[in-house]
């Protein structure tokens, strides 16, 4: 009986424990972090209206960031410079909600330099003047103006090896108020209070920096475009990058840079993110965006100019939110510079085989005791791009479709693969290109006109020849974005796992539960040009979208083991409004001429990447001086790190803008395809969730 009682009791105890666990899991309240007495007052008033909020006080932004990381607080609204800090490995916080400033700028604002009207000096004449900053390390008040002055070569700074950036700025301006700087230095000399980066310093933040200018404690105030009150605009002007001046309201034509809006950050916790969003958006009887009751303090909890809040897409991190262009400015002024990597670049490899090749490249790249190539690994090209944006890697070679996505994320093409050896010795030649073609088995009866309902083999989702070009043509033909209605199934590595475009993929073939299945990496046997052709050869598809050289490279005795018995004469090309032709007749039957693959990187290290790669190919290129490693050979595999057909890498001619590199025809094709939401890679969606993330 005792055993029966215990057996009956145990499920009840277990159930009560489970209920307790379930009930304790969801967060019950939001602990908002504040940085001043006035902000604490406003927070308490908010908590009175909505008891879900409680208030935690810390002396500054870093104190709040630390408190949230340690689980003592849950949320705070930060500017771009602090969002960068919050996203570092030490803290791992994420932006989840952005401020929206209305029609004037949406989720962006303009960093401007404001001066009193009537002066004769421009932005290039600021040396020796007095400066007012919103705070040390803040976006509009420090990172942007100081980075701009360095970029214009107005402020001379030799780097951290010579002196700190604070020291360089101290020597540039006669006196300043930069709240958060070391007390007793010239950067605090113009301040009115304790020079802390909080509202305890009257000249802190936008309103404070402008008041510093109004009080004649400075000659220029670095603020945002909405700072100057309407009734004072006539007495002030903006400094423009061309050394002229403009009225305050002409900020769209006269600004330093557009800056991502302030955003709410928290820990990675879906339940907490949901609670913060719901609590803020359902708040009744309290004006989040007004600090009038706490005058003279301004911008408490949120900026007073905020019109509404915008929820950011899931998986947005600090680096994706800020964008590569802004990240470059922040890094250039960041004290934590990794000197070990100053003369090297870190290549991002996708797949086990690419990593092995990269490791061999790195081992052979040593010069004078220093590695010139370091290696990083990611499961997909998109993850590699994220690593490049977050400074964990520096470069990767990608196809045109991926160049487009990289460009949308603020990365730039640095070098392009050249497939014509004769052009490698010429300067100023046009970038290489190749033909995107549709290949079918000879005699299969498959034509462009009867493709509907067939199975398709693609190099990868979002890739140029394998996806963007053929699907763009099909979209123009049908006007339907649902390509699963056109093809019955297929393999397009990188597609969602439950998509019909994953059903024909085979993965690595190593296990039943194969995590490589449909992954956009060489671990998936049907990935890339050779993989898409193999998909057709092995009967997993009826058509393969590849480039014009792929069949020749994988038939008639060439290619990997699977291609041993493949004859090029057993395959043919199809294209719109034309009968099928031999695979060698690609000039008369192709879908488009597409741009070559290119190396993408962050804009601020483009020249370093070009310099390192030019020297590396002198050693390891087709005619390199060192035979221990070959950059453009992948045997027994295919197209690892670079395409095997590459003869050399050339600096991207002309501008480094991704649109100029891809050309108007290709950009138009991609834009047409982007009308279909499902045709846009997830990374591109994250990078374009607001306009300030992209290069200005």
XYZ file of C-alpha atoms in Angstrom:
696
model
C 0.000 0.000 0.000
C 2.909 2.256 0.895
C 4.467 1.678 -2.534
C 1.125 2.362 -4.223
C 0.800 5.623 -2.270
C 4.315 6.699 -3.288
C 3.710 5.747 -6.903
C 0.557 7.855 -6.884
C 2.316 10.673 -5.049
C 5.341 10.859 -7.319
C 3.418 11.949 -10.443
C 1.622 14.552 -8.330
C 4.938 15.820 -6.928
C 6.444 15.755 -10.408
C 3.472 17.682 -11.792
C 3.693 20.288 -9.024
C 7.428 20.671 -9.675
C 6.802 21.051 -13.394
C 4.117 23.646 -12.709
C 6.528 25.529 -10.453
C 9.213 25.458 -13.136
C 6.793 26.588 -15.843
C 5.412 29.367 -13.642
C 8.891 30.609 -12.684
C 10.250 30.638 -16.230
C 8.565 33.685 -17.843
C 10.043 37.012 -16.634
C 7.567 38.860 -14.449
C 8.881 42.422 -14.639
C 11.259 44.689 -16.550
C 14.053 46.290 -14.540
C 14.906 49.490 -16.422
C 18.371 50.921 -15.903
C 18.719 54.695 -15.384
C 21.771 56.963 -15.089
C 20.679 60.077 -13.195
C 18.341 61.302 -10.471
C 16.000 62.914 -13.020
C 15.888 59.769 -15.145
C 15.173 57.774 -11.984
C 12.240 60.114 -11.237
C 10.764 59.529 -14.699
C 11.307 55.780 -14.416
C 9.478 55.687 -11.054
C 6.587 57.619 -12.616
C 6.479 55.057 -15.438
C 6.537 52.204 -12.917
C 3.618 53.792 -11.064
C 1.554 53.645 -14.256
C 2.776 50.158 -15.170
C 3.978 48.068 -12.191
C 5.666 45.663 -14.628
C 8.524 48.194 -14.610
C 11.006 48.652 -11.774
C 14.043 50.935 -11.781
C 17.746 50.202 -11.279
C 20.173 53.111 -11.001
C 23.783 53.079 -12.177
C 26.212 55.995 -12.675
C 26.667 55.635 -16.439
C 25.939 53.587 -19.578
C 28.705 51.072 -18.928
C 27.363 50.485 -15.430
C 23.937 49.743 -16.924
C 25.389 47.503 -19.639
C 27.214 45.526 -16.947
C 24.104 45.317 -14.765
C 22.028 43.942 -17.649
C 24.734 41.430 -18.544
C 24.874 40.246 -14.917
C 21.076 39.945 -14.686
C 20.689 42.801 -12.189
C 18.807 44.951 -14.723
C 17.016 44.114 -17.984
C 16.929 47.048 -20.400
C 18.190 50.498 -21.329
C 18.063 52.720 -24.422
C 21.555 53.368 -25.827
C 23.154 55.315 -28.642
C 25.265 53.698 -31.375
C 28.598 53.926 -29.568
C 27.175 52.250 -26.483
C 25.277 49.693 -28.601
C 28.681 48.729 -30.025
C 30.112 48.285 -26.508
C 27.042 46.358 -25.347
C 27.423 43.917 -28.239
C 31.032 43.012 -27.458
C 31.869 39.521 -26.222
C 32.215 40.811 -22.627
C 28.518 41.755 -22.459
C 26.632 40.037 -25.340
C 23.614 42.366 -25.315
C 21.294 42.752 -28.305
C 19.297 45.699 -29.717
C 15.614 44.734 -29.890
C 13.673 48.014 -30.356
C 14.686 51.171 -32.257
C 13.485 54.721 -31.809
C 11.747 56.208 -34.850
C 12.041 59.981 -35.297
C 9.258 60.344 -37.846
C 9.281 61.582 -41.418
C 12.467 63.603 -40.942
C 14.692 60.572 -40.538
C 12.766 57.413 -39.602
C 15.094 55.143 -37.635
C 18.122 57.298 -38.373
C 19.358 60.671 -37.327
C 21.943 63.023 -38.786
C 25.139 63.803 -36.897
C 25.825 67.528 -37.348
C 28.302 70.191 -36.264
C 26.448 73.293 -34.973
C 28.024 76.754 -34.621
C 26.777 80.257 -33.902
C 25.740 82.158 -37.008
C 28.070 84.748 -38.478
C 31.447 83.115 -37.905
C 33.975 82.674 -40.692
C 35.439 79.246 -39.886
C 34.470 75.933 -41.491
C 34.954 72.315 -40.461
C 38.542 72.322 -41.747
C 39.333 75.282 -39.491
C 38.433 73.746 -36.136
C 41.982 73.323 -34.803
C 42.395 75.480 -31.714
C 38.651 76.003 -31.310
C 36.572 74.964 -28.259
C 34.331 71.900 -28.633
C 31.147 70.594 -27.005
C 30.463 66.831 -27.156
C 27.446 64.796 -26.047
C 29.784 62.333 -24.343
C 33.000 60.389 -24.819
C 32.367 57.407 -27.124
C 28.860 58.541 -28.098
C 27.877 58.549 -31.770
C 26.958 62.060 -32.888
C 29.012 63.713 -30.167
C 32.297 61.830 -30.423
C 32.711 58.837 -32.746
C 31.321 60.500 -35.869
C 32.923 63.976 -35.588
C 36.324 62.757 -34.440
C 36.322 59.979 -37.053
C 35.307 62.529 -39.702
C 38.083 64.970 -38.727
C 40.616 62.141 -38.963
C 39.200 61.027 -42.322
C 39.431 64.606 -43.645
C 43.051 64.669 -42.409
C 42.216 67.762 -40.371
C 42.956 66.032 -37.076
C 46.373 64.371 -37.361
C 46.538 61.117 -35.443
C 49.237 58.508 -35.913
C 47.370 55.747 -34.113
C 47.327 54.134 -30.701
C 51.018 53.275 -30.827
C 51.831 56.995 -30.670
C 49.103 58.391 -28.391
C 45.527 57.830 -27.275
C 42.712 59.341 -29.308
C 41.742 61.431 -26.256
C 45.241 62.909 -26.196
C 45.073 63.692 -29.928
C 41.711 65.442 -29.513
C 43.003 67.367 -26.471
C 45.861 68.666 -28.566
C 43.519 69.570 -31.437
C 40.881 71.596 -29.553
C 41.953 74.285 -27.064
C 39.345 73.187 -24.490
C 36.372 70.837 -24.585
C 33.516 69.331 -22.669
C 33.432 65.621 -23.470
C 31.509 64.040 -20.570
C 33.134 60.770 -19.571
C 36.684 61.969 -20.219
C 39.289 61.970 -17.470
C 38.664 64.784 -15.013
C 41.352 67.423 -14.889
C 42.159 67.135 -18.602
C 41.350 69.736 -21.267
C 38.493 67.456 -22.434
C 36.669 68.286 -19.186
C 37.832 71.881 -18.801
C 34.753 73.400 -20.515
C 32.272 71.267 -18.569
C 29.940 72.837 -15.990
C 29.645 69.942 -13.544
C 31.552 66.737 -12.785
C 32.248 65.781 -16.455
C 30.521 62.445 -15.882
C 28.759 60.757 -18.753
C 25.375 61.203 -17.116
C 22.769 63.879 -16.559
C 24.707 64.950 -13.459
C 26.838 66.882 -15.972
C 24.721 69.791 -17.328
C 26.548 69.692 -20.686
C 25.940 65.953 -21.176
C 23.889 64.561 -24.074
C 22.435 66.504 -27.041
C 20.709 69.258 -25.087
C 23.723 69.635 -22.837
C 26.231 69.861 -25.690
C 24.066 72.505 -27.372
C 23.755 74.410 -24.068
C 27.556 74.361 -23.871
C 27.562 76.233 -27.204
C 24.746 78.598 -26.128
C 26.649 79.449 -22.907
C 29.738 80.271 -24.975
C 31.708 77.460 -23.349
C 32.471 76.155 -26.839
C 32.659 77.232 -30.478
C 31.129 74.078 -31.999
C 28.644 71.509 -30.690
C 28.529 67.999 -32.132
C 24.904 66.910 -31.838
C 22.049 65.443 -33.891
C 19.938 67.340 -36.410
C 16.879 67.731 -34.175
C 18.728 69.283 -31.229
C 18.413 73.023 -31.943
C 14.968 74.335 -30.831
C 12.819 75.913 -33.556
C 12.889 79.346 -31.908
C 16.719 79.371 -31.928
C 17.457 78.010 -35.407
C 17.903 81.463 -36.962
C 20.910 82.142 -34.721
C 22.834 78.953 -35.543
C 24.337 77.207 -38.571
C 25.725 73.838 -39.625
C 29.302 73.132 -40.716
C 29.364 71.147 -43.981
C 32.003 68.678 -45.180
C 32.937 70.969 -48.096
C 33.995 73.611 -45.514
C 30.911 75.762 -46.113
C 28.009 76.550 -43.779
C 24.277 75.923 -44.121
C 21.025 76.705 -42.261
C 20.053 74.340 -39.436
C 17.174 72.856 -41.435
C 19.453 71.944 -44.346
C 20.794 68.926 -42.432
C 20.013 66.472 -45.262
C 22.598 68.205 -47.458
C 24.943 69.319 -44.682
C 25.797 66.645 -42.128
C 28.700 64.465 -41.064
C 26.934 61.115 -41.465
C 23.565 59.448 -40.908
C 23.559 57.481 -37.677
C 21.444 54.487 -36.605
C 18.771 55.464 -34.094
C 19.087 54.833 -30.388
C 17.848 51.371 -29.466
C 16.721 49.354 -26.454
C 19.184 46.578 -25.592
C 18.779 43.504 -23.418
C 20.173 40.009 -22.929
C 19.398 37.238 -25.411
C 16.120 36.034 -23.920
C 13.029 35.660 -26.115
C 10.690 35.890 -23.123
C 12.280 39.109 -21.876
C 12.312 40.626 -25.392
C 8.596 39.923 -25.714
C 7.837 41.326 -22.254
C 9.797 44.552 -22.915
C 8.054 45.136 -26.260
C 4.569 44.389 -24.933
C 5.097 46.469 -21.786
C 6.337 49.533 -23.673
C 3.719 49.424 -26.425
C 0.782 48.856 -24.065
C 1.761 51.597 -21.610
C -1.251 53.845 -20.940
C -1.376 57.355 -19.471
C 2.360 57.997 -19.624
C 4.377 59.856 -22.284
C 7.561 57.878 -22.856
C 8.924 60.524 -25.218
C 8.624 63.647 -23.090
C 10.966 64.909 -20.370
C 9.157 68.239 -19.929
C 8.137 67.463 -16.347
C 11.788 67.001 -15.395
C 13.253 70.175 -16.954
C 15.929 71.232 -17.510
C 16.820 67.559 -18.069
C 16.024 66.196 -21.551
C 15.922 62.843 -23.342
C 15.188 60.758 -20.262
C 14.675 57.008 -20.902
C 14.083 57.817 -24.604
C 14.914 60.736 -26.886
C 12.247 63.444 -26.663
C 12.175 63.580 -30.485
C 11.042 59.948 -30.738
C 7.709 59.513 -32.501
C 7.275 55.772 -32.018
C 9.158 52.546 -31.346
C 10.023 49.974 -34.005
C 10.647 46.327 -33.200
C 13.791 44.976 -34.834
C 13.860 41.616 -36.648
C 14.795 38.557 -34.623
C 18.523 37.737 -34.589
C 19.585 41.370 -35.024
C 22.853 41.889 -33.186
C 24.734 45.118 -32.492
C 26.927 44.810 -35.573
C 24.047 44.115 -37.956
C 22.070 46.985 -36.469
C 24.850 49.552 -36.667
C 26.032 48.493 -40.134
C 29.537 48.066 -41.523
C 30.035 51.749 -42.326
C 29.326 52.942 -38.793
C 31.172 49.970 -37.295
C 34.284 51.035 -39.207
C 34.149 54.480 -37.613
C 33.703 53.021 -34.123
C 36.571 50.565 -34.590
C 38.901 53.239 -35.891
C 38.505 55.071 -32.576
C 38.399 51.990 -30.352
C 41.320 51.532 -28.011
C 41.200 47.745 -28.181
C 43.217 47.248 -31.352
C 44.618 43.785 -32.021
C 48.166 44.610 -33.020
C 48.912 40.934 -33.807
C 46.640 41.216 -36.858
C 47.840 44.627 -38.048
C 49.679 43.214 -41.083
C 47.555 40.123 -41.658
C 44.048 39.387 -42.865
C 41.724 36.704 -41.549
C 40.063 34.653 -44.285
C 36.672 33.098 -43.621
C 36.345 29.499 -44.819
C 33.066 27.641 -45.348
C 33.184 23.843 -44.864
C 35.761 21.450 -43.506
C 37.591 21.229 -46.841
C 37.921 24.993 -47.230
C 39.224 25.249 -43.677
C 41.915 22.658 -44.417
C 42.978 24.583 -47.521
C 42.969 27.864 -45.588
C 45.062 26.349 -42.798
C 47.630 25.232 -45.369
C 47.607 28.715 -46.914
C 48.126 30.268 -43.492
C 51.012 27.943 -42.633
C 52.779 28.883 -45.875
C 52.011 32.621 -45.630
C 54.558 33.390 -42.935
C 57.020 36.186 -43.722
C 59.645 37.502 -41.302
C 58.084 35.470 -38.510
C 54.552 36.820 -39.135
C 51.532 35.042 -40.621
C 49.966 37.120 -43.420
C 46.864 34.909 -43.646
C 44.873 33.765 -40.623
C 41.809 31.528 -40.836
C 38.317 31.614 -39.395
C 35.498 29.149 -40.024
C 31.738 29.518 -40.390
C 29.039 27.076 -41.544
C 27.704 29.357 -44.327
C 28.682 32.368 -46.427
C 26.091 34.469 -44.564
C 27.713 33.599 -41.244
C 31.096 34.529 -42.731
C 29.709 37.930 -43.729
C 28.465 38.442 -40.177
C 31.937 37.609 -38.882
C 33.502 40.113 -41.283
C 31.068 42.786 -40.113
C 31.855 42.030 -36.467
C 35.638 42.071 -37.055
C 36.049 38.346 -36.370
C 37.162 37.813 -39.976
C 38.233 40.120 -42.797
C 37.513 38.648 -46.209
C 35.830 35.969 -48.312
C 35.394 35.410 -52.060
C 31.714 35.268 -53.041
C 29.551 35.240 -56.145
C 27.607 38.197 -57.566
C 24.414 37.522 -55.626
C 26.403 37.415 -52.417
C 28.291 40.595 -53.411
C 24.866 42.263 -53.610
C 23.904 41.055 -50.125
C 27.335 42.038 -48.775
C 26.901 45.505 -50.271
C 23.516 45.878 -48.606
C 25.306 45.109 -45.333
C 27.908 47.810 -45.959
C 30.748 45.552 -47.135
C 32.655 46.369 -50.335
C 34.236 44.360 -53.189
C 38.022 44.653 -53.022
C 39.391 42.214 -55.612
C 37.790 40.275 -58.446
C 38.681 36.900 -59.946
C 40.071 37.112 -63.483
C 39.542 34.034 -65.675
C 41.490 35.274 -68.716
C 45.239 34.845 -68.174
C 46.055 37.392 -70.881
C 44.272 40.105 -68.906
C 46.214 39.452 -65.707
C 49.164 41.468 -67.000
C 46.959 44.352 -68.157
C 45.797 47.230 -65.999
C 42.417 48.904 -66.235
C 40.759 45.945 -67.960
C 37.123 45.145 -67.332
C 36.308 42.585 -64.672
C 35.822 38.975 -65.690
C 32.360 37.654 -66.358
C 30.775 34.318 -67.201
C 27.596 32.968 -68.796
C 24.705 31.706 -66.685
C 23.227 28.669 -68.448
C 20.469 26.063 -68.024
C 21.661 22.489 -68.668
C 19.491 19.400 -69.298
C 20.164 15.802 -70.312
C 20.218 15.369 -74.062
C 17.025 13.791 -75.367
C 15.118 14.421 -72.138
C 12.621 16.609 -73.965
C 13.007 19.337 -71.324
C 12.838 22.841 -72.810
C 12.493 26.316 -71.347
C 8.837 26.330 -72.379
C 7.946 23.123 -70.490
C 10.099 23.663 -67.376
C 7.071 24.072 -65.124
C 6.570 21.047 -62.901
C 10.145 19.810 -63.361
C 12.794 19.330 -60.669
C 15.578 21.907 -60.476
C 19.227 21.905 -59.386
C 20.679 25.200 -58.162
C 24.198 26.195 -57.064
C 22.650 27.769 -53.972
C 19.804 29.972 -52.793
C 20.596 33.614 -53.621
C 23.532 32.719 -55.844
C 23.920 34.395 -59.230
C 23.897 31.754 -61.985
C 22.115 29.213 -59.817
C 19.250 31.287 -58.466
C 19.038 35.036 -59.105
C 19.277 34.861 -62.894
C 16.962 31.889 -63.638
C 14.414 32.707 -60.919
C 14.430 36.360 -61.952
C 13.525 35.303 -65.491
C 10.827 32.949 -64.239
C 9.388 35.671 -62.006
C 9.194 38.090 -64.927
C 7.480 35.336 -66.915
C 4.914 34.306 -64.296
C 4.670 37.275 -61.920
C 4.428 34.707 -59.122
C 6.869 34.785 -56.233
C 6.030 31.261 -55.092
C 8.576 29.235 -57.062
C 7.319 26.017 -55.450
C 4.346 26.395 -57.802
C 6.733 26.372 -60.743
C 9.205 23.607 -59.862
C 7.870 20.477 -58.190
C 11.035 20.050 -56.084
C 14.743 20.680 -56.257
C 18.003 21.317 -54.464
C 18.922 24.943 -53.728
C 21.358 24.775 -50.792
C 20.663 27.499 -48.264
C 16.870 27.221 -48.618
C 14.724 26.694 -45.492
C 15.020 23.031 -44.392
C 11.308 22.341 -44.950
C 11.325 23.853 -48.457
C 10.729 21.674 -51.550
C 14.046 23.170 -52.705
C 15.780 21.054 -50.064
C 13.996 17.779 -50.831
C 16.392 16.711 -53.606
C 19.574 17.639 -51.694
C 21.677 14.787 -50.328
C 23.984 16.373 -47.738
C 27.391 14.860 -47.070
C 26.127 11.279 -47.276
C 27.909 10.457 -44.013
C 24.934 9.775 -41.737
C 21.176 9.318 -41.653
C 20.694 12.514 -39.609
C 22.855 14.621 -41.896
C 23.141 18.208 -40.697
C 24.886 19.122 -43.967
C 21.723 18.412 -46.015
C 20.762 21.560 -47.935
C 23.474 23.609 -46.208
C 25.128 26.286 -48.350
C 28.575 24.753 -47.973
C 30.794 22.200 -49.674
C 29.614 19.613 -47.124
C 26.427 19.396 -49.237
C 27.332 17.324 -52.323
C 24.952 19.286 -54.563
C 26.267 22.747 -53.539
C 28.056 25.058 -55.961
C 28.494 24.753 -59.723
C 29.846 21.197 -59.781
C 27.301 20.174 -57.139
C 24.318 21.482 -59.132
C 25.568 19.641 -62.237
C 26.054 16.485 -60.156
C 22.429 16.847 -58.994
C 21.395 16.659 -62.681
C 23.833 13.840 -63.527
C 22.631 11.666 -60.644
C 18.967 12.146 -61.566
C 17.919 14.345 -58.640
C 16.806 17.086 -61.021
C 15.745 17.724 -64.629
C 17.622 21.004 -65.128
C 20.781 22.498 -63.609
C 21.420 26.232 -63.422
C 25.171 26.678 -63.574
C 27.907 28.575 -65.445
C 29.048 27.849 -68.959
C 32.323 26.103 -68.014
C 30.876 23.697 -65.439
C 30.010 20.804 -67.783
C 33.430 20.901 -69.467
C 35.144 20.966 -66.063
C 33.235 17.873 -64.878
C 33.077 15.526 -67.883
C 35.178 13.732 -70.487
C 37.708 12.572 -67.906
C 37.836 15.785 -65.881
C 36.496 16.441 -62.394
C 35.966 14.368 -59.268
C 35.267 10.636 -59.051
C 31.501 11.023 -59.531
C 32.168 12.586 -62.961
C 34.371 9.732 -64.238
C 31.827 8.387 -66.731
C 30.144 11.680 -67.621
C 30.278 12.715 -71.300
C 29.703 16.366 -72.199
C 27.927 15.235 -75.396
C 25.124 13.764 -73.244
C 24.052 17.245 -72.137
C 22.678 20.363 -73.849
C 21.651 23.937 -73.121
C 18.136 25.357 -73.102
C 17.100 29.007 -73.145
C 13.954 31.073 -73.844
C 12.596 31.168 -77.402
C 15.248 28.861 -78.821
C 15.790 25.170 -79.545
C 18.313 23.306 -77.386
C 21.988 23.602 -78.396
C 25.254 21.793 -77.527
C 26.864 22.844 -74.227
C 29.723 24.436 -76.194
C 27.298 26.885 -77.839
C 26.790 28.996 -74.693
C 27.381 32.309 -76.498
C 24.170 31.816 -78.485
C 22.101 30.244 -75.702
C 22.507 31.615 -72.178
C 20.344 33.277 -69.547
C 22.674 36.193 -68.781
C 26.285 37.337 -68.655
C 27.086 37.604 -64.963
C 29.841 39.279 -62.933
C 32.817 37.315 -61.682
C 33.268 36.297 -58.067
C 34.813 38.954 -55.860
C 36.532 39.288 -52.493
C 34.421 41.357 -50.078
C 35.606 43.080 -46.928
C 34.947 46.009 -44.609
C 35.516 49.408 -46.226
C 38.102 50.570 -43.683
C 40.483 47.657 -44.396
C 39.956 47.386 -48.161
C 43.453 48.687 -48.993
C 45.047 46.221 -46.538
C 43.136 43.283 -48.069
C 44.198 44.317 -51.592
C 47.835 44.730 -50.541
C 48.020 41.362 -48.755
C 46.292 39.446 -51.578
C 48.448 41.011 -54.282
C 51.563 39.871 -52.433
C 50.089 36.438 -51.684
C 49.329 35.715 -55.329
C 52.871 36.728 -56.290
C 53.918 33.753 -54.175
C 50.992 31.341 -54.548
C 49.171 32.356 -57.754
C 49.230 30.525 -61.114
C 52.793 31.633 -61.804
C 53.759 32.079 -58.157
C 57.289 31.800 -56.830
C 56.357 29.300 -54.094
C 55.129 25.846 -55.103
C 54.225 24.742 -51.551
C 50.707 26.127 -51.912
C 48.401 27.069 -54.796
C 45.649 29.626 -54.149
C 43.618 28.674 -57.231
C 43.840 24.872 -57.061
C 41.569 22.657 -54.953
C 42.257 19.085 -56.145
C 40.852 16.610 -55.370
C 37.928 18.957 -54.585
C 36.498 21.945 -56.475
C 36.485 25.717 -56.066
C 37.693 25.959 -52.473
C 38.236 29.584 -51.302
C 38.472 30.687 -54.965
C 37.179 29.282 -58.258
C 39.731 26.905 -59.768
C 39.364 28.705 -63.108
C 40.825 31.870 -61.561
C 44.058 32.991 -63.247
C 44.662 35.944 -60.925
C 42.970 38.421 -58.604
C 42.675 42.026 -59.737
C 41.794 45.119 -57.773
C 38.159 46.026 -58.451
C 38.418 48.709 -61.131
C 37.082 52.187 -60.524
C 34.825 52.549 -57.534
C 34.480 49.986 -54.759
C 30.695 50.454 -54.748
C 28.936 47.097 -55.105
C 26.329 48.443 -57.533
C 28.989 49.800 -59.894
C 30.824 46.486 -59.713
C 27.746 44.385 -60.481
C 26.487 46.691 -63.220
C 22.984 48.118 -63.764
C 21.576 45.082 -65.616
C 22.446 42.649 -62.856
C 21.289 45.028 -60.112
C 17.973 45.465 -61.942
C 17.548 41.678 -62.143
C 18.182 41.303 -58.426
C 15.845 44.183 -57.576
C 13.105 42.493 -59.597
C 13.641 39.247 -57.723
C 13.719 41.100 -54.388
C 10.038 41.927 -54.928
C 9.612 38.399 -53.643
C 10.253 38.453 -49.915
C 11.258 34.790 -49.901
C 13.929 35.554 -52.499
C 15.774 37.854 -50.108
C 18.452 36.161 -47.963
C 17.877 36.445 -44.209
C 21.093 38.400 -43.716
C 20.029 40.969 -46.308
C 16.685 41.365 -44.526
C 18.503 42.040 -41.265
C 20.880 44.494 -42.931
C 18.066 46.492 -44.523
C 15.583 46.606 -41.654
C 16.416 50.316 -41.504
C 18.154 52.610 -43.965
C 21.078 53.763 -41.815
C 22.753 50.375 -41.781
C 23.868 50.794 -45.376
C 26.772 52.826 -46.658
C 25.783 56.462 -46.984
